[in-house]
Amino acid sequence: MTKVYMTNKNEVTMEKIVSLSKRRGFVFPSSEIYGGLAAVYDYGPYGVELAKNIKEAWWREMVQSREDIVGLDSAIFMHPKIWQASGHVAGFADPLIECKTCHARLRLDHLLEDVGVAADEKMSEQEIEQIFIKNKAKIKCLSCGGKEFTDVKKFNLLVKSNLGNFTEDWGKDPVYLRGETCQGIYVNYKNVLDSSRVKIPFGIAQIGKVFRNEITARQFIFRTREFEQMEMQYFIEPEKEMEEYEKLKKARWRFYLSLGIKEKNLSWHKHENLVFYAKQAYDVEYNFPFGFKELEGVHARGDYDLSQHAKFSGQDLSYTDLETKKKYIPHIIEASAGVGRTMLAVLSDAYAEEEVNGEIRTVMKFNKFLAPVKIAVFPLLKNKPALVKLAKEIYNNLKKEYRCEFDDNGNIGKRYRRQDEIGTPYCVTVDFDSLEKGDATVRDRDSMEQERVKTSELGSYFKKKFANS
Ligand code: GAP
């Protein structure tokens, strides 16, 4: 008898996600044959497809389906002054303490959070030191359990490069690897305005790599030192900031539901300690196997970003409304998400274990449009040329439209299990009946039901199956 059940959330552990990611080619530790590089990861054959599908979904939502948002791809290297204007050189720092026993470096704000004490990375060294002193008794080293720590130090997260510095005074004015993509958007705001048909309100969206010297390397791809961001900055009239902010919050929530993430695993976290210029700040949180943590920031930033760049560059970044003649520095609301973090949320949410005929199958129940492979095609037996030939023909036809995989290795049950573990929605099997009747078996990943479909109709069959997915 087929008994099917889904694991409950508690059974989706990080160990299971990390193991499946490695075993099935989603995520590998970087430079593994050299012992790895902390907090850096590589995406394998299925990880790169999943990440691409996430980015495409984001771009469709943010750019393609919006008349008022355009895309951008700015460079990773930017003028050093940008990071002074943004406040990163002076203030982009995490509070660090070192364990006196094992010398592990630890993020104090995270240690405090773990014992239920709110601490914001934006607090000054003195503010967080005070909170640390009050709560010292509750804190222990994550690595050795030690209770003796150094004083708090703020550790700047910007990663320096030696680009263009051929002289001895290298290091005085370094070019950084960008720490967030949105600075490239702010400094191109005038270019976009002058070269395209946008007018306020409008947004600029960008997906790209960023680099941060994160202190702690834990939680897999949740916090890495190199990662991709998907950021959209929306430029608006000052009076419209909060109205537009509420709309953006709703849109961002809907986006995560559209990825197939279960609503019970999402929540809003309100920032209590706002930076001085911010009007409002909420994070979308996801219930990762280690608890609810930030997935995306949705923030109302006032006119801080453009005012700072106007001040540091000496350029006029104000906007004049051609109809009302009103002149102002646009306010900005932003939606800022990480590709890796979204991927970890998608992997955790899709992961399921089911008992089928007394055996446990692991299945990734990705939304169809996120699945790395859409259709797998198998000949029942690999040593029967007629079956292989027909299966290859089907594969060659379907791969023009869909990311497909051809597999003739091992028994059919094993091939299904493998496709279940990478979340392939459909498998097509060619058997001896196919040769006589011109049809094949299509097996559905979730229901495991099988139906015979004429090979000549597979194109239209899958068109319907993937419509609106
Ligand atoms: N421009 C605003 C900004 O960069 P952030 O909260 O520092 O804000 C935005 O980052 C998003 O980028 C986060 O919500 C998260 O999804 C992702 N992110 C931040 N740091 C990350 C890291 N070290 N590793 C992976 N993703 C990260």
Tab-separated table of C-alpha atoms and ligand atoms in Angstrom:
chain	number	residue	atom	x	y	z
A	1	MET	CA	0.000	0.000	0.000
A	2	THR	CA	1.236	3.504	-0.756
A	3	LYS	CA	1.393	5.618	2.343
A	4	VAL	CA	2.421	9.189	1.705
A	5	TYR	CA	3.211	11.727	4.356
A	6	MET	CA	5.188	14.912	4.380
A	7	THR	CA	7.771	15.570	7.016
A	8	ASN	CA	6.916	18.313	9.407
A	9	LYS	CA	9.098	21.408	9.535
A	10	ASN	CA	11.204	20.143	12.436
A	11	GLU	CA	12.496	17.286	10.360
A	12	VAL	CA	13.911	19.552	7.664
A	13	THR	CA	17.336	19.977	9.194
A	14	MET	CA	20.332	21.864	7.878
A	15	GLU	CA	22.246	18.563	7.803
A	16	LYS	CA	19.685	17.143	5.358
A	17	ILE	CA	19.744	20.251	3.150
A	18	VAL	CA	23.545	20.487	3.131
A	19	SER	CA	23.900	16.775	2.407
A	20	LEU	CA	21.363	16.770	-0.446
A	21	SER	CA	22.893	19.947	-1.889
A	22	LYS	CA	26.329	18.333	-2.053
A	23	ARG	CA	25.181	14.849	-3.084
A	24	ARG	CA	22.934	16.050	-5.875
A	25	GLY	CA	25.057	18.918	-7.195
A	26	PHE	CA	23.271	22.020	-5.912
A	27	VAL	CA	25.994	23.549	-3.735
A	28	PHE	CA	29.664	22.654	-3.166
A	29	PRO	CA	32.088	24.172	-0.677
A	30	SER	CA	34.471	26.446	-2.597
A	31	SER	CA	37.988	25.119	-3.366
A	32	GLU	CA	37.144	21.852	-1.653
A	33	ILE	CA	40.174	19.888	-2.892
A	34	TYR	CA	42.354	22.490	-1.144
A	35	GLY	CA	40.452	22.195	2.117
A	36	GLY	CA	37.779	24.762	1.294
A	37	LEU	CA	37.510	28.530	1.762
A	38	ALA	CA	35.357	29.593	4.697
A	39	ALA	CA	31.972	31.149	3.892
A	40	VAL	CA	32.385	30.809	0.127
A	41	TYR	CA	30.360	28.317	-1.929
A	42	ASP	CA	30.087	27.176	-5.538
A	43	TYR	CA	26.823	26.271	-7.248
A	44	GLY	CA	26.838	22.905	-9.031
A	45	PRO	CA	24.880	21.877	-12.159
A	46	TYR	CA	21.454	22.014	-10.438
A	47	GLY	CA	22.295	24.915	-8.120
A	48	VAL	CA	23.189	27.137	-11.039
A	49	GLU	CA	19.840	26.297	-12.720
A	50	LEU	CA	17.878	26.932	-9.516
A	51	ALA	CA	19.662	30.240	-8.875
A	52	LYS	CA	19.062	31.277	-12.508
A	53	ASN	CA	15.353	30.461	-12.215
A	54	ILE	CA	15.088	32.477	-8.977
A	55	LYS	CA	16.810	35.460	-10.606
A	56	GLU	CA	14.588	35.182	-13.684
A	57	ALA	CA	11.466	35.100	-11.501
A	58	TRP	CA	12.686	38.204	-9.654
A	59	TRP	CA	13.498	40.018	-12.910
A	60	ARG	CA	10.096	39.099	-14.404
A	61	GLU	CA	8.379	40.467	-11.312
A	62	MET	CA	10.529	43.560	-10.884
A	63	VAL	CA	11.337	44.655	-14.431
A	64	GLN	CA	9.432	42.771	-17.126
A	65	SER	CA	5.996	43.145	-15.575
A	66	ARG	CA	6.483	46.792	-14.551
A	67	GLU	CA	6.261	49.863	-16.753
A	68	ASP	CA	7.956	51.974	-14.108
A	69	ILE	CA	11.074	49.907	-13.360
A	70	VAL	CA	14.163	49.483	-15.529
A	71	GLY	CA	17.245	47.292	-15.176
A	72	LEU	CA	20.908	48.068	-14.662
A	73	ASP	CA	24.202	46.206	-14.495
A	74	SER	CA	26.797	48.432	-12.864
A	75	ALA	CA	30.422	47.455	-12.270
A	76	ILE	CA	31.693	45.723	-9.153
A	77	PHE	CA	34.545	48.237	-8.853
A	78	MET	CA	33.428	51.762	-8.085
A	79	HIS	CA	35.039	55.039	-7.130
A	80	PRO	CA	36.336	54.827	-3.518
A	81	LYS	CA	34.419	57.982	-2.571
A	82	ILE	CA	31.119	56.142	-3.108
A	83	TRP	CA	31.785	54.056	-0.010
A	84	GLN	CA	32.635	57.158	2.000
A	85	ALA	CA	29.430	58.869	0.879
A	86	SER	CA	27.337	55.797	1.673
A	87	GLY	CA	28.756	55.585	5.184
A	88	HIS	CA	30.310	52.156	4.624
A	89	VAL	CA	33.920	53.219	5.221
A	90	ALA	CA	33.048	54.680	8.607
A	91	GLY	CA	30.143	52.543	9.666
A	92	PHE	CA	29.746	49.245	7.775
A	93	ALA	CA	31.012	47.187	10.644
A	94	ASP	CA	29.918	44.252	12.744
A	95	PRO	CA	30.583	44.028	16.488
A	96	LEU	CA	33.264	41.415	17.056
A	97	ILE	CA	34.490	39.678	20.195
A	98	GLU	CA	37.171	37.047	20.455
A	99	CYS	CA	37.009	34.020	22.745
A	100	LYS	CA	40.056	34.137	25.028
A	101	THR	CA	40.118	30.336	25.283
A	102	CYS	CA	40.034	29.191	21.637
A	103	HIS	CA	40.433	32.576	19.851
A	104	ALA	CA	37.287	32.066	17.776
A	105	ARG	CA	35.982	35.374	16.416
A	106	LEU	CA	32.289	35.808	17.064
A	107	ARG	CA	29.572	38.282	16.100
A	108	LEU	CA	28.307	39.765	19.312
A	109	ASP	CA	24.952	40.901	17.910
A	110	HIS	CA	24.214	37.285	16.894
A	111	LEU	CA	25.293	35.873	20.272
A	112	LEU	CA	23.035	38.376	22.009
A	113	GLU	CA	20.174	37.567	19.641
A	114	ASP	CA	20.611	33.847	20.435
A	115	VAL	CA	19.989	34.568	24.135
A	116	GLY	CA	16.977	36.757	23.391
A	117	VAL	CA	18.637	40.181	23.627
A	118	ALA	CA	18.002	42.587	20.766
A	119	ALA	CA	21.161	44.181	19.415
A	120	ASP	CA	21.454	45.965	16.121
A	121	GLU	CA	24.590	45.951	14.010
A	122	LYS	CA	24.025	49.681	13.500
A	123	MET	CA	24.599	50.441	17.221
A	124	SER	CA	27.828	52.185	18.184
A	125	GLU	CA	30.694	50.291	19.809
A	126	GLN	CA	29.837	51.911	23.151
A	127	GLU	CA	26.126	51.082	22.966
A	128	ILE	CA	26.704	47.430	22.209
A	129	GLU	CA	29.512	47.197	24.797
A	130	GLN	CA	26.991	48.277	27.469
A	131	ILE	CA	24.508	45.591	26.400
A	132	PHE	CA	27.361	43.049	26.327
A	133	ILE	CA	28.432	43.890	29.893
A	134	LYS	CA	24.860	43.506	31.171
A	135	ASN	CA	24.367	40.112	29.480
A	136	LYS	CA	27.873	38.630	29.680
A	137	ALA	CA	26.810	35.831	32.028
A	138	LYS	CA	24.405	34.395	29.420
A	139	ILE	CA	26.925	34.255	26.573
A	140	LYS	CA	29.303	31.438	25.729
A	141	CYS	CA	31.664	30.730	22.829
A	142	LEU	CA	29.961	28.828	19.999
A	143	SER	CA	33.115	26.926	19.298
A	144	CYS	CA	34.442	25.819	22.729
A	145	GLY	CA	31.849	27.005	25.263
A	146	GLY	CA	34.368	29.431	26.822
A	147	LYS	CA	33.077	32.400	28.857
A	148	GLU	CA	36.041	34.800	28.663
A	149	PHE	CA	36.042	37.340	25.838
A	150	THR	CA	38.000	40.356	24.592
A	151	ASP	CA	36.358	43.817	24.479
A	152	VAL	CA	34.009	44.576	21.610
A	153	LYS	CA	35.580	45.817	18.393
A	154	LYS	CA	33.782	46.986	15.286
A	155	PHE	CA	35.100	45.116	12.259
A	156	ASN	CA	34.640	46.746	8.845
A	157	LEU	CA	33.051	44.438	6.287
A	158	LEU	CA	34.244	46.089	3.073
A	159	VAL	CA	36.647	43.947	1.040
A	160	LYS	CA	39.611	45.907	-0.339
A	161	SER	CA	41.240	45.319	-3.714
A	162	ASN	CA	44.552	46.605	-5.061
A	163	LEU	CA	42.994	47.713	-8.340
A	164	GLY	CA	44.952	50.449	-10.073
A	165	ASN	CA	47.293	50.967	-7.149
A	166	PHE	CA	50.770	50.638	-8.605
A	167	THR	CA	52.446	52.933	-6.126
A	168	GLU	CA	53.900	52.497	-2.676
A	169	ASP	CA	51.129	54.360	-0.906
A	170	TRP	CA	48.741	51.572	-1.841
A	171	GLY	CA	46.113	51.149	0.826
A	172	LYS	CA	45.469	54.852	1.418
A	173	ASP	CA	42.523	55.096	-0.942
A	174	PRO	CA	41.617	51.516	-1.843
A	175	VAL	CA	39.118	50.470	-4.457
A	176	TYR	CA	36.666	48.150	-2.697
A	177	LEU	CA	34.764	45.235	-4.086
A	178	ARG	CA	31.201	46.500	-3.769
A	179	GLY	CA	29.461	45.637	-0.510
A	180	GLU	CA	25.937	46.129	-1.940
A	181	THR	CA	24.590	46.586	-5.454
A	182	CYS	CA	22.346	49.570	-4.693
A	183	GLN	CA	25.223	52.093	-4.643
A	184	GLY	CA	25.652	51.429	-8.375
A	185	ILE	CA	21.968	52.289	-8.760
A	186	TYR	CA	22.195	55.574	-6.813
A	187	VAL	CA	25.197	56.834	-8.756
A	188	ASN	CA	23.501	56.008	-12.084
A	189	TYR	CA	20.163	57.545	-11.165
A	190	LYS	CA	20.823	60.687	-13.266
A	191	ASN	CA	22.132	58.657	-16.221
A	192	VAL	CA	18.986	56.530	-16.249
A	193	LEU	CA	16.759	59.560	-15.886
A	194	ASP	CA	18.488	61.386	-18.761
A	195	SER	CA	18.690	58.411	-21.113
A	196	SER	CA	15.372	56.587	-20.747
A	197	ARG	CA	11.729	57.561	-20.644
A	198	VAL	CA	11.265	57.136	-16.912
A	199	LYS	CA	9.970	59.864	-14.660
A	200	ILE	CA	9.246	59.847	-10.982
A	201	PRO	CA	7.990	57.567	-9.542
A	202	PHE	CA	10.316	54.985	-11.071
A	203	GLY	CA	12.608	52.188	-10.003
A	204	ILE	CA	15.966	50.729	-10.999
A	205	ALA	CA	16.617	47.036	-10.451
A	206	GLN	CA	19.909	45.214	-10.430
A	207	ILE	CA	21.184	41.700	-9.749
A	208	GLY	CA	24.877	41.217	-9.050
A	209	LYS	CA	27.731	39.959	-6.938
A	210	VAL	CA	28.718	41.629	-3.688
A	211	PHE	CA	31.507	40.927	-1.236
A	212	ARG	CA	31.613	41.250	2.538
A	213	ASN	CA	34.247	40.296	5.040
A	214	GLU	CA	31.735	38.474	7.253
A	215	ILE	CA	33.195	37.542	10.635
A	216	THR	CA	31.351	34.322	11.212
A	217	ALA	CA	31.130	31.541	8.676
A	218	ARG	CA	28.135	29.448	9.594
A	219	GLN	CA	24.701	28.463	8.347
A	220	PHE	CA	25.791	27.305	4.896
A	221	ILE	CA	24.731	29.680	2.089
A	222	PHE	CA	22.732	31.869	4.493
A	223	ARG	CA	25.738	34.067	5.236
A	224	THR	CA	28.617	34.022	2.787
A	225	ARG	CA	31.502	36.328	1.961
A	226	GLU	CA	30.680	36.445	-1.747
A	227	PHE	CA	27.019	36.445	-2.737
A	228	GLU	CA	24.514	37.854	-5.188
A	229	GLN	CA	21.963	40.496	-4.358
A	230	MET	CA	18.710	41.336	-6.123
A	231	GLU	CA	17.969	44.969	-5.327
A	232	MET	CA	15.353	47.418	-6.489
A	233	GLN	CA	15.475	51.101	-5.548
A	234	TYR	CA	12.320	53.128	-6.158
A	235	PHE	CA	12.630	56.920	-6.528
A	236	ILE	CA	9.655	58.922	-5.316
A	237	GLU	CA	8.259	62.279	-4.297
A	238	PRO	CA	8.871	62.812	-0.552
A	239	GLU	CA	5.132	62.959	0.258
A	240	LYS	CA	4.478	59.611	-1.459
A	241	GLU	CA	7.167	57.654	0.389
A	242	MET	CA	5.044	55.799	2.929
A	243	GLU	CA	2.167	55.109	0.514
A	244	GLU	CA	4.583	53.547	-2.001
A	245	TYR	CA	6.378	51.714	0.807
A	246	GLU	CA	3.183	49.914	1.834
A	247	LYS	CA	2.593	48.870	-1.788
A	248	LEU	CA	6.138	47.547	-2.069
A	249	LYS	CA	5.795	45.542	1.134
A	250	LYS	CA	2.670	43.841	-0.213
A	251	ALA	CA	4.330	43.123	-3.571
A	252	ARG	CA	7.372	41.569	-1.938
A	253	TRP	CA	5.228	39.264	0.231
A	254	ARG	CA	3.296	38.141	-2.836
A	255	PHE	CA	6.569	37.425	-4.627
A	256	TYR	CA	7.644	34.857	-2.038
A	257	LEU	CA	4.234	33.185	-2.204
A	258	SER	CA	4.592	33.064	-5.996
A	259	LEU	CA	7.837	31.118	-5.522
A	260	GLY	CA	5.737	28.488	-3.775
A	261	ILE	CA	6.995	29.285	-0.270
A	262	LYS	CA	4.430	28.347	2.373
A	263	GLU	CA	2.924	31.431	3.994
A	264	LYS	CA	3.253	29.962	7.487
A	265	ASN	CA	7.034	30.007	6.974
A	266	LEU	CA	7.111	33.749	6.278
A	267	SER	CA	6.867	36.647	8.689
A	268	TRP	CA	7.558	40.385	8.934
A	269	HIS	CA	10.176	41.656	11.352
A	270	LYS	CA	9.978	45.335	12.237
A	271	HIS	CA	13.274	47.143	12.965
A	272	GLU	CA	13.004	48.833	16.336
A	273	ASN	CA	16.334	50.710	16.142
A	274	LEU	CA	16.034	52.679	12.913
A	275	VAL	CA	19.089	54.493	11.570
A	276	PHE	CA	18.571	58.252	11.861
A	277	TYR	CA	17.525	58.832	8.232
A	278	ALA	CA	15.228	55.809	7.829
A	279	LYS	CA	11.465	56.270	7.814
A	280	GLN	CA	10.555	52.614	8.223
A	281	ALA	CA	12.289	49.248	7.975
A	282	TYR	CA	10.849	45.760	7.863
A	283	ASP	CA	12.481	42.472	6.902
A	284	VAL	CA	10.735	39.508	5.333
A	285	GLU	CA	11.847	36.568	7.442
A	286	TYR	CA	11.781	32.894	6.526
A	287	ASN	CA	11.517	29.989	8.930
A	288	PHE	CA	14.884	28.392	8.098
A	289	PRO	CA	15.751	25.100	9.850
A	290	PHE	CA	17.586	27.294	12.407
A	291	GLY	CA	14.578	29.586	12.947
A	292	PHE	CA	13.052	32.762	11.497
A	293	LYS	CA	15.819	34.907	9.938
A	294	GLU	CA	16.036	37.734	7.416
A	295	LEU	CA	15.375	36.902	3.800
A	296	GLU	CA	14.918	40.399	2.419
A	297	GLY	CA	14.972	43.998	3.664
A	298	VAL	CA	12.180	46.371	2.617
A	299	HIS	CA	13.192	49.826	3.770
A	300	ALA	CA	12.060	53.444	3.415
A	301	ARG	CA	15.308	55.413	3.279
A	302	GLY	CA	14.199	59.050	2.923
A	303	ASP	CA	16.514	61.220	0.797
A	304	TYR	CA	19.703	60.043	2.523
A	305	ASP	CA	21.309	58.160	-0.381
A	306	LEU	CA	20.978	60.803	-3.083
A	307	SER	CA	21.743	63.654	-0.638
A	308	GLN	CA	24.974	61.952	0.397
A	309	HIS	CA	26.063	61.343	-3.191
A	310	ALA	CA	25.151	64.917	-4.143
A	311	LYS	CA	27.287	66.163	-1.242
A	312	PHE	CA	30.316	63.955	-1.915
A	313	SER	CA	30.283	64.250	-5.726
A	314	GLY	CA	29.348	67.926	-5.900
A	315	GLN	CA	26.666	67.072	-8.508
A	316	ASP	CA	23.076	68.240	-8.461
A	317	LEU	CA	20.980	65.100	-7.986
A	318	SER	CA	17.674	66.864	-7.520
A	319	TYR	CA	14.644	66.201	-9.704
A	320	THR	CA	12.372	68.774	-11.250
A	321	ASP	CA	8.806	67.786	-11.964
A	322	LEU	CA	8.145	69.201	-15.433
A	323	GLU	CA	4.419	69.647	-14.781
A	324	THR	CA	4.426	71.157	-11.286
A	325	LYS	CA	7.975	72.636	-11.507
A	326	LYS	CA	8.551	71.248	-8.033
A	327	LYS	CA	12.247	70.547	-7.320
A	328	TYR	CA	13.325	68.011	-4.736
A	329	ILE	CA	15.783	65.234	-3.882
A	330	PRO	CA	13.861	62.013	-4.516
A	331	HIS	CA	13.179	59.743	-1.587
A	332	ILE	CA	13.997	56.071	-1.961
A	333	ILE	CA	12.329	52.860	-0.905
A	334	GLU	CA	14.264	49.670	-1.449
A	335	ALA	CA	13.707	45.929	-1.655
A	336	SER	CA	16.943	44.055	-1.123
A	337	ALA	CA	17.243	40.272	-1.225
A	338	GLY	CA	20.020	37.705	-1.533
A	339	VAL	CA	19.973	34.998	-4.216
A	340	GLY	CA	21.698	32.428	-1.952
A	341	ARG	CA	19.352	33.096	0.936
A	342	THR	CA	16.307	32.810	-1.317
A	343	MET	CA	17.745	29.559	-2.642
A	344	LEU	CA	18.199	28.224	0.888
A	345	ALA	CA	14.585	29.172	1.691
A	346	VAL	CA	13.359	27.493	-1.512
A	347	LEU	CA	15.425	24.347	-0.815
A	348	SER	CA	14.162	24.151	2.793
A	349	ASP	CA	10.556	24.760	1.804
A	350	ALA	CA	10.569	22.242	-1.042
A	351	TYR	CA	12.256	19.463	0.936
A	352	ALA	CA	9.971	16.553	1.809
A	353	GLU	CA	10.311	12.945	2.838
A	354	GLU	CA	7.510	10.561	2.007
A	355	GLU	CA	6.928	6.912	2.722
A	356	VAL	CA	6.085	5.015	-0.449
A	357	ASN	CA	5.432	1.275	-0.244
A	358	GLY	CA	7.486	1.008	2.932
A	359	GLU	CA	10.404	3.059	1.593
A	360	ILE	CA	11.260	6.688	2.244
A	361	ARG	CA	11.654	8.883	-0.806
A	362	THR	CA	13.176	12.360	-0.609
A	363	VAL	CA	11.521	14.761	-2.995
A	364	MET	CA	12.117	18.429	-3.708
A	365	LYS	CA	8.681	19.874	-4.392
A	366	PHE	CA	9.875	22.974	-6.250
A	367	ASN	CA	7.370	25.100	-8.090
A	368	LYS	CA	7.619	23.932	-11.676
A	369	PHE	CA	9.223	27.148	-12.943
A	370	LEU	CA	11.951	26.890	-10.299
A	371	ALA	CA	12.810	23.226	-10.924
A	372	PRO	CA	16.376	22.920	-12.292
A	373	VAL	CA	15.294	20.167	-14.721
A	374	LYS	CA	11.755	20.220	-16.085
A	375	ILE	CA	11.539	16.822	-17.796
A	376	ALA	CA	13.688	13.675	-17.627
A	377	VAL	CA	13.495	11.130	-20.442
A	378	PHE	CA	14.375	7.452	-19.940
A	379	PRO	CA	14.509	4.375	-22.163
A	380	LEU	CA	13.303	1.466	-20.022
A	381	LEU	CA	16.467	-0.520	-20.875
A	382	LYS	CA	19.742	0.924	-22.083
A	383	ASN	CA	20.772	-2.134	-24.109
A	384	LYS	CA	17.748	-2.040	-26.430
A	385	PRO	CA	18.721	0.278	-29.320
A	386	ALA	CA	15.125	0.817	-30.470
A	387	LEU	CA	14.103	2.094	-27.013
A	388	VAL	CA	17.181	4.321	-26.741
A	389	LYS	CA	16.584	5.716	-30.226
A	390	LEU	CA	12.974	6.684	-29.518
A	391	ALA	CA	13.834	8.113	-26.066
A	392	LYS	CA	16.619	10.195	-27.650
A	393	GLU	CA	14.208	11.514	-30.289
A	394	ILE	CA	11.748	12.582	-27.567
A	395	TYR	CA	14.558	14.139	-25.534
A	396	ASN	CA	15.930	16.051	-28.550
A	397	ASN	CA	12.469	17.459	-29.280
A	398	LEU	CA	11.594	18.441	-25.724
A	399	LYS	CA	14.964	20.029	-24.975
A	400	LYS	CA	14.251	22.730	-27.561
A	401	GLU	CA	11.619	24.080	-25.149
A	402	TYR	CA	12.589	22.796	-21.700
A	403	ARG	CA	15.683	22.068	-19.636
A	404	CYS	CA	15.660	18.254	-19.994
A	405	GLU	CA	17.811	15.353	-18.912
A	406	PHE	CA	18.361	12.003	-20.629
A	407	ASP	CA	19.147	9.115	-18.273
A	408	ASP	CA	19.610	5.428	-19.081
A	409	ASN	CA	21.575	4.418	-15.989
A	410	GLY	CA	20.390	1.924	-13.394
A	411	ASN	CA	16.903	0.589	-12.854
A	412	ILE	CA	13.895	2.785	-13.454
A	413	GLY	CA	13.092	3.101	-9.733
A	414	LYS	CA	16.546	4.537	-9.030
A	415	ARG	CA	16.206	6.990	-11.905
A	416	TYR	CA	12.864	8.221	-10.496
A	417	ARG	CA	14.414	8.654	-7.023
A	418	ARG	CA	17.269	10.679	-8.444
A	419	GLN	CA	14.904	12.963	-10.347
A	420	ASP	CA	12.712	13.305	-7.225
A	421	GLU	CA	15.745	14.472	-5.268
A	422	ILE	CA	16.508	17.219	-7.769
A	423	GLY	CA	12.812	18.097	-8.022
A	424	THR	CA	12.102	17.236	-11.689
A	425	PRO	CA	8.319	17.635	-12.195
A	426	TYR	CA	7.938	15.015	-14.961
A	427	CYS	CA	9.686	11.838	-16.141
A	428	VAL	CA	8.938	10.258	-19.537
A	429	THR	CA	9.694	6.554	-19.935
A	430	VAL	CA	9.860	4.747	-23.268
A	431	ASP	CA	9.091	1.004	-23.085
A	432	PHE	CA	8.291	-1.813	-25.506
A	433	ASP	CA	4.636	-0.758	-25.790
A	434	SER	CA	5.879	2.652	-26.954
A	435	LEU	CA	7.406	1.053	-30.046
A	436	GLU	CA	4.101	-0.524	-31.007
A	437	LYS	CA	1.614	2.110	-29.854
A	438	GLY	CA	3.652	5.323	-30.293
A	439	ASP	CA	3.135	6.450	-26.721
A	440	ALA	CA	5.176	6.811	-23.523
A	441	THR	CA	4.583	6.894	-19.759
A	442	VAL	CA	4.601	10.301	-18.107
A	443	ARG	CA	5.087	10.181	-14.342
A	444	ASP	CA	4.155	13.116	-12.127
A	445	ARG	CA	6.689	13.945	-9.360
A	446	ASP	CA	4.176	14.892	-6.664
A	447	SER	CA	1.314	12.445	-7.158
A	448	MET	CA	3.584	9.742	-8.658
A	449	GLU	CA	0.681	8.968	-10.976
A	450	GLN	CA	1.507	7.702	-14.423
A	451	GLU	CA	-0.341	8.188	-17.687
A	452	ARG	CA	0.246	7.120	-21.256
A	453	VAL	CA	0.633	9.989	-23.708
A	454	LYS	CA	1.068	9.737	-27.490
A	455	THR	CA	4.669	10.699	-28.318
A	456	SER	CA	3.380	13.017	-31.072
A	457	GLU	CA	1.331	14.886	-28.413
A	458	LEU	CA	4.043	15.309	-25.775
A	459	GLY	CA	4.772	18.884	-26.917
A	460	SER	CA	1.200	20.092	-26.428
A	461	TYR	CA	0.817	17.952	-23.260
A	462	PHE	CA	3.753	19.690	-21.557
A	463	LYS	CA	2.731	23.092	-22.886
A	464	LYS	CA	-0.464	22.706	-20.871
A	465	LYS	CA	1.347	21.274	-17.838
A	466	PHE	CA	3.805	24.174	-17.689
A	467	ALA	CA	1.297	26.888	-18.592
A	468	ASN	CA	1.166	29.607	-15.907
A	469	SER	CA	3.765	27.792	-13.831
B	1	GAP	N1	21.231	47.636	0.258
B	1	GAP	C1	20.760	47.089	1.489
B	1	GAP	C2	21.487	45.902	1.919
B	1	GAP	O1	22.477	45.496	1.327
B	1	GAP	P1	21.470	44.019	3.734
B	1	GAP	O2	20.457	43.729	4.781
B	1	GAP	O3	22.871	44.183	4.157
B	1	GAP	O4	20.937	45.329	2.999
B	1	GAP	C3	20.219	42.666	1.879
B	1	GAP	O5	21.400	42.912	2.614
B	1	GAP	C4	20.004	41.195	1.652
B	1	GAP	O6	21.189	40.593	1.136
B	1	GAP	C5	19.696	40.396	2.934
B	1	GAP	O7	18.333	40.455	3.259
B	1	GAP	C6	20.131	39.005	2.532
B	1	GAP	O8	19.131	38.345	1.780
B	1	GAP	C7	21.327	39.274	1.633
B	1	GAP	N2	22.589	39.164	2.400
B	1	GAP	C8	23.149	40.090	3.194
B	1	GAP	N3	24.314	39.648	3.690
B	1	GAP	C9	24.492	38.405	3.202
B	1	GAP	C10	25.516	37.421	3.323
B	1	GAP	N4	26.627	37.647	4.013
B	1	GAP	N5	25.356	36.242	2.681
B	1	GAP	C11	24.268	36.002	1.927
B	1	GAP	N6	23.274	36.895	1.761
B	1	GAP	C12	23.377	38.085	2.388
